[in-house]
mmCIF file of C-alpha atoms in Angstrom:
data_model
loop_
_atom_site.group_PDB
_atom_site.id
_atom_site.type_symbol
_atom_site.label_atom_id
_atom_site.label_comp_id
_atom_site.label_asym_id
_atom_site.label_seq_id
_atom_site.Cartn_x
_atom_site.Cartn_y
_atom_site.Cartn_z
ATOM 1 C CA MET A 584 -1.990 18.753 9.679
ATOM 2 C CA PHE A 585 -0.646 21.813 7.758
ATOM 3 C CA ALA A 586 2.114 22.579 10.159
ATOM 4 C CA ARG A 587 3.041 19.297 10.191
ATOM 5 C CA LYS A 588 4.125 19.487 6.332
ATOM 6 C CA ILE A 589 5.945 22.641 6.882
ATOM 7 C CA PHE A 590 7.843 20.888 9.501
ATOM 8 C CA ALA A 591 8.692 18.045 7.267
ATOM 9 C CA GLY A 592 9.590 20.085 4.236
ATOM 10 C CA LEU A 593 11.770 22.321 6.388
ATOM 11 C CA LEU A 594 13.711 19.295 8.023
ATOM 12 C CA LEU A 595 13.994 17.714 4.678
ATOM 13 C CA THR A 596 15.489 21.181 3.376
ATOM 14 C CA GLY A 597 18.094 21.354 6.575
ATOM 15 C CA LEU A 598 18.949 17.757 5.830
ATOM 16 C CA LEU A 599 20.145 18.447 1.905
ATOM 17 C CA LEU A 600 21.813 21.660 2.793
ATOM 18 C CA THR A 601 23.616 19.718 5.577
ATOM 19 C CA GLY A 602 24.488 16.829 2.969
ATOM 20 C CA MET A 603 25.557 19.604 0.252
ATOM 21 C CA THR A 604 27.906 21.384 2.607
ATOM 22 C CA ALA A 605 29.940 18.318 3.465
ATOM 23 C CA MET A 606 30.392 17.000 0.026
ATOM 24 C CA PHE A 607 31.423 20.239 -1.010
ATOM 25 C CA ALA A 608 34.115 20.607 2.370
ATOM 26 C CA THR A 609 35.144 17.074 1.576
ATOM 27 C CA ALA A 610 35.553 18.141 -2.200
ATOM 28 C CA ALA A 611 38.080 21.276 -1.247
ATOM 29 C CA PHE A 612 39.723 19.159 1.379
ATOM 30 C CA ALA A 613 41.122 16.622 -1.293
ATOM 31 C CA GLN A 614 42.018 19.555 -3.423
ATOM 32 C CA GLY A 615 44.311 21.131 -1.130
ATOM 33 C CA ALA A 616 45.962 17.806 -0.538
ATOM 34 C CA GLN A 617 46.708 17.216 -4.236
ATOM 35 C CA GLU A 618 48.170 20.876 -4.579
ATOM 36 C CA LYS A 619 50.541 20.014 -1.602
ATOM 37 C CA GLY A 620 51.781 16.960 -3.037
ATOM 38 C CA SER A 621 49.202 14.321 -2.465
ATOM 39 C CA GLY A 622 49.916 14.030 1.746
ATOM 40 C CA TRP A 623 52.131 10.907 2.476
ATOM 41 C CA ALA A 624 53.374 10.886 -1.005
ATOM 42 C CA SER A 625 55.251 14.506 -0.743
ATOM 43 C CA ARG A 626 57.042 12.207 2.712
ATOM 44 C CA ALA A 627 58.300 9.632 0.461
ATOM 45 C CA ALA A 628 59.634 11.886 -2.355
ATOM 46 C CA GLY A 629 61.461 14.019 0.428
ATOM 47 C CA ALA A 630 62.985 10.709 1.753
ATOM 48 C CA ARG A 631 64.447 9.878 -1.758
ATOM 49 C CA ALA A 632 65.839 13.080 -2.296
ATOM 50 C CA THR A 633 67.769 12.206 0.809
ATOM 51 C CA PRO A 634 70.302 10.024 0.956
ATOM 52 C CA ASP A 635 70.703 7.456 3.876
ATOM 53 C CA ARG A 636 73.295 8.314 6.475
ATOM 54 C CA GLU A 637 73.037 5.455 8.142
ATOM 55 C CA ALA A 638 73.708 3.273 4.876
ATOM 56 C CA SER A 639 75.950 5.626 2.891
ATOM 57 C CA ASP A 640 78.599 8.531 2.931
ATOM 58 C CA PHE A 641 77.281 11.266 -0.007
ATOM 59 C CA ASP A 642 80.115 12.089 -2.119
ATOM 60 C CA ALA A 643 78.925 15.528 -3.516
ATOM 61 C CA ALA A 644 81.769 16.105 -6.156
ATOM 62 C CA ALA A 645 80.801 12.870 -7.516
ATOM 63 C CA GLY A 646 76.914 13.158 -6.963
ATOM 64 C CA THR A 647 76.721 9.874 -5.949
ATOM 65 C CA ALA A 648 76.378 7.828 -2.612
ATOM 66 C CA ARG A 649 78.691 5.160 -1.651
ATOM 67 C CA ILE A 650 77.063 2.359 0.054
ATOM 68 C CA ARG A 651 79.612 1.610 3.437
ATOM 69 C CA GLU A 652 81.382 -1.628 3.714
ATOM 70 C CA ASP A 653 79.565 -2.508 6.791
ATOM 71 C CA ALA A 654 76.105 -1.757 5.210
ATOM 72 C CA LEU A 655 76.828 -4.795 2.910
ATOM 73 C CA PRO A 656 77.872 -8.031 4.819
ATOM 74 C CA ALA A 657 78.016 -9.950 1.958
ATOM 75 C CA SER A 658 80.011 -7.817 0.285
ATOM 76 C CA GLY A 659 82.325 -7.095 3.705
ATOM 77 C CA PHE A 660 83.240 -10.976 3.570
ATOM 78 C CA LEU A 661 84.086 -10.985 -0.127
ATOM 79 C CA ASP A 662 86.648 -8.180 0.313
ATOM 80 C CA ALA A 663 87.786 -10.390 2.747
ATOM 81 C CA ILE A 664 88.235 -13.341 1.029
ATOM 82 C CA GLU A 665 89.584 -11.274 -1.604
ATOM 83 C CA ARG A 666 92.387 -9.708 0.705
ATOM 84 C CA GLU A 667 93.062 -13.161 2.529
ATOM 85 C CA LYS A 668 94.415 -14.140 -1.395
ATOM 86 C CA GLU A 669 96.093 -11.121 -1.801
ATOM 87 C CA ALA A 670 98.128 -11.721 1.284
ATOM 88 C CA ARG A 671 98.862 -15.621 0.491
ATOM 89 C CA ARG A 672 99.971 -14.287 -3.309
ATOM 90 C CA LYS A 673 102.466 -11.968 -1.653
ATOM 91 C CA ALA A 674 103.578 -14.623 0.656
ATOM 92 C CA LEU A 675 105.330 -16.239 -2.348
ATOM 93 C CA VAL A 676 106.821 -13.109 -3.391
ATOM 94 C CA GLY A 677 110.710 -12.650 -3.116
ATOM 95 C CA THR A 678 113.769 -14.309 -4.014
ATOM 96 C CA TRP A 679 114.104 -18.259 -3.076
ATOM 97 C CA ARG A 680 117.350 -20.415 -3.333
ATOM 98 C CA VAL A 681 116.442 -23.440 -4.613
ATOM 99 C CA SER A 682 118.268 -27.182 -4.699
ATOM 100 C CA ILE A 683 117.344 -29.642 -8.019
ATOM 101 C CA PRO A 684 118.409 -33.314 -6.963
ATOM 102 C CA ALA A 685 119.194 -35.510 -10.183
ATOM 103 C CA SER A 686 116.038 -36.575 -11.838
ATOM 104 C CA ALA A 687 114.828 -39.906 -12.143
ATOM 105 C CA GLY A 688 116.266 -39.297 -15.984
ATOM 106 C CA GLY A 689 119.497 -38.747 -14.925
ATOM 107 C CA ALA A 690 119.826 -34.932 -15.230
ATOM 108 C CA PRO A 691 122.532 -33.924 -12.417
ATOM 109 C CA ALA A 692 121.327 -32.021 -9.539
ATOM 110 C CA PHE A 693 121.786 -28.623 -9.825
ATOM 111 C CA ASN A 694 121.183 -25.228 -7.730
ATOM 112 C CA ALA A 695 119.340 -21.793 -8.392
ATOM 113 C CA TYR A 696 117.706 -18.611 -7.619
ATOM 114 C CA GLN A 697 114.602 -18.318 -7.994
ATOM 115 C CA THR A 698 112.606 -14.940 -7.842
ATOM 116 C CA PHE A 699 108.797 -14.275 -7.758
ATOM 117 C CA HIS A 700 107.957 -10.648 -8.366
ATOM 118 C CA GLN A 701 104.928 -9.326 -7.345
ATOM 119 C CA GLY A 702 102.461 -8.908 -10.154
ATOM 120 C CA GLY A 703 102.866 -12.797 -11.108
ATOM 121 C CA THR A 704 106.269 -12.573 -13.134
ATOM 122 C CA PHE A 705 109.515 -14.601 -12.744
ATOM 123 C CA THR A 706 112.981 -15.084 -13.423
ATOM 124 C CA GLU A 707 115.651 -17.786 -12.619
ATOM 125 C CA PHE A 708 119.467 -18.166 -12.778
ATOM 126 C CA SER A 709 121.369 -21.180 -12.250
ATOM 127 C CA ASP A 710 124.897 -22.127 -11.189
ATOM 128 C CA LEU A 711 124.565 -23.926 -14.923
ATOM 129 C CA LEU A 712 125.147 -20.566 -16.491
ATOM 130 C CA PRO A 713 129.131 -20.845 -16.596
ATOM 131 C CA THR A 714 128.504 -24.112 -18.798
ATOM 132 C CA LEU A 715 126.829 -22.039 -21.577
ATOM 133 C CA THR A 716 124.567 -24.901 -22.114
ATOM 134 C CA GLU A 717 121.150 -23.235 -20.822
ATOM 135 C CA SER A 718 120.162 -19.278 -20.349
ATOM 136 C CA PRO A 719 118.521 -17.482 -17.564
ATOM 137 C CA ALA A 720 114.670 -18.217 -17.286
ATOM 138 C CA ALA A 721 111.756 -16.253 -17.191
ATOM 139 C CA GLY A 722 108.279 -17.139 -16.173
ATOM 140 C CA ALA A 723 104.711 -16.270 -14.863
ATOM 141 C CA TRP A 724 102.967 -17.970 -11.511
ATOM 142 C CA ASP A 725 99.821 -17.161 -9.900
ATOM 143 C CA LEU A 726 98.298 -18.989 -6.575
ATOM 144 C CA ASP A 727 95.327 -21.829 -7.660
ATOM 145 C CA GLY A 728 93.628 -22.896 -4.227
ATOM 146 C CA ASP A 729 96.222 -23.939 -1.823
ATOM 147 C CA ARG A 730 99.223 -24.331 -4.152
ATOM 148 C CA TYR A 731 101.207 -22.020 -6.080
ATOM 149 C CA LEU A 732 101.415 -22.686 -10.264
ATOM 150 C CA LEU A 733 104.845 -21.842 -11.711
ATOM 151 C CA THR A 734 105.425 -21.766 -15.626
ATOM 152 C CA PHE A 735 108.543 -21.013 -16.877
ATOM 153 C CA GLU A 736 111.207 -21.272 -19.898
ATOM 154 C CA LEU A 737 114.414 -20.895 -21.037
ATOM 155 C CA PHE A 738 116.882 -21.258 -24.204
ATOM 156 C CA ILE A 739 118.882 -24.125 -24.194
ATOM 157 C CA PHE A 740 122.155 -24.700 -26.516
ATOM 158 C CA ASP A 741 124.808 -27.346 -27.562
ATOM 159 C CA ASP A 742 128.355 -27.878 -26.702
ATOM 160 C CA LYS A 743 129.184 -25.329 -29.617
ATOM 161 C CA GLN A 744 126.648 -22.798 -27.807
ATOM 162 C CA ALA A 745 124.118 -22.568 -30.646
ATOM 163 C CA PRO A 746 120.756 -22.885 -30.088
ATOM 164 C CA VAL A 747 118.969 -26.205 -29.879
ATOM 165 C CA GLY A 748 115.151 -25.006 -28.498
ATOM 166 C CA MET A 749 113.829 -24.586 -25.238
ATOM 167 C CA ILE A 750 112.705 -25.726 -22.250
ATOM 168 C CA ARG A 751 109.218 -25.382 -20.529
ATOM 169 C CA VAL A 752 108.948 -26.060 -16.863
ATOM 170 C CA ARG A 753 105.739 -26.817 -15.212
ATOM 171 C CA CYS A 754 105.548 -26.356 -11.315
ATOM 172 C CA SER A 755 103.241 -27.302 -8.280
ATOM 173 C CA ILE A 756 104.495 -25.397 -5.239
ATOM 174 C CA ARG A 757 103.193 -25.120 -1.473
ATOM 175 C CA LEU A 758 104.462 -22.908 1.241
ATOM 176 C CA VAL A 759 105.862 -25.581 4.020
ATOM 177 C CA ASN A 760 106.329 -22.266 5.900
ATOM 178 C CA ALA A 761 107.431 -18.339 5.711
ATOM 179 C CA ASP A 762 110.571 -19.656 4.401
ATOM 180 C CA GLU A 763 110.640 -22.885 2.787
ATOM 181 C CA ILE A 764 109.139 -24.471 -0.527
ATOM 182 C CA ALA A 765 108.349 -27.566 -1.959
ATOM 183 C CA ALA A 766 107.842 -28.389 -5.358
ATOM 184 C CA GLU A 767 106.881 -30.817 -8.101
ATOM 185 C CA ALA A 768 108.817 -29.717 -11.842
ATOM 186 C CA ILE A 769 107.468 -31.722 -15.181
ATOM 187 C CA VAL A 770 109.764 -30.810 -18.314
ATOM 188 C CA ASP A 771 108.958 -30.461 -21.697
ATOM 189 C CA LEU A 772 111.475 -29.949 -24.745
ATOM 190 C CA ILE A 773 110.704 -27.188 -27.203
ATOM 191 C CA GLU A 774 112.105 -27.692 -30.429
ATOM 192 C CA PRO A 775 113.688 -25.058 -32.955
ATOM 193 C CA ASP A 776 110.387 -26.032 -35.119
ATOM 194 C CA GLY A 777 108.063 -25.552 -32.798
ATOM 195 C CA LYS A 778 107.521 -29.177 -32.040
ATOM 196 C CA VAL A 779 106.606 -29.983 -28.507
ATOM 197 C CA THR A 780 107.641 -33.329 -26.566
ATOM 198 C CA LEU A 781 105.666 -33.502 -22.915
ATOM 199 C CA ASP A 782 107.237 -34.942 -19.761
ATOM 200 C CA ILE A 783 110.528 -35.519 -21.014
ATOM 201 C CA ASP A 784 111.324 -35.601 -17.388
ATOM 202 C CA ARG A 785 109.881 -34.629 -13.873
ATOM 203 C CA THR A 786 111.801 -33.687 -10.301
ATOM 204 C CA PRO A 787 110.774 -32.591 -7.124
ATOM 205 C CA PHE A 788 112.702 -29.488 -5.802
ATOM 206 C CA THR A 789 113.056 -27.680 -2.573
ATOM 207 C CA GLY A 790 113.940 -23.782 -1.426
ATOM 208 C CA ARG A 791 114.558 -21.358 1.249
ATOM 209 C CA ARG A 792 113.702 -18.049 1.429
ATOM 210 C CA VAL A 793 116.735 -15.278 0.691
ATOM 211 C CA LYS A 794 116.282 -13.016 3.758
ATOM 212 C CA PRO A 795 118.013 -9.734 4.136
ATOM 213 C CA LEU A 796 120.735 -10.001 6.750
ATOM 214 C CA ALA A 797 122.475 -6.995 9.160
ATOM 215 C CA ALA A 798 125.474 -5.792 7.451
ATOM 216 C CA ARG A 799 127.178 -4.984 10.834
#
C-alpha cells in the first residue's frame, strides 16, 4: 500500500515537470520569433521594401516606382484614345485653299488661304484684301468629336478705309478625306460699340490641302 502511494507521487511529479518544461520551451520559442520580426510579418515587410519588377521599373534617381503601361490595361486604353485624338487633331494642321460661294444673303463668292496651326491657332488671307474692305483673319480651332470647330475674326472697313466693326465667323468642319474639307459657316457682326448681331449670313464652303511639290 505504501509503495503504491510513493509510485503515484512520483508519477504526478513527473507529469508536472513535463508540463512546466513544455511551457518554458513554448515561451522561449515565442520570444525568439518576436525578436526575429514575428515570422511571416518580416517576409511581408521585405516584400514591401522591394519594388515589383514585373509591374514597375524603379527610378533610383527619383526614388519612385514607375508603373509600366502594360501593367495597367485601363491606362493603356486611355492612352490609345488620346493618341487617336491627337492624330485626328494633326490631320487638319496645314494650309488649305478654300472656295466660298455666293451666300444666301447676296454676298459675292471669293477664295482664301486658311492655315490651321498646331496648337489650335488659325489665320486666313482672302483675295478680297486688295479691296481694303477687310483685314486678314485670326482665330482658334479644336477637335469636337467627329468634326472640327473653328472661330475666327477680322476687321472690316468702309469705302474710305475707316473701321466699321468686325466680322466673326463660326465654322463646323469635317474632313472628306486627307486632302479635302467641307464646312458650314455662320457669320456674326460685331459693331464698334461691341454690339453683336448673330447669324447675319450663312454659307457652306470647301477646301483642298496645299501640298509641297517637287522643285524640278
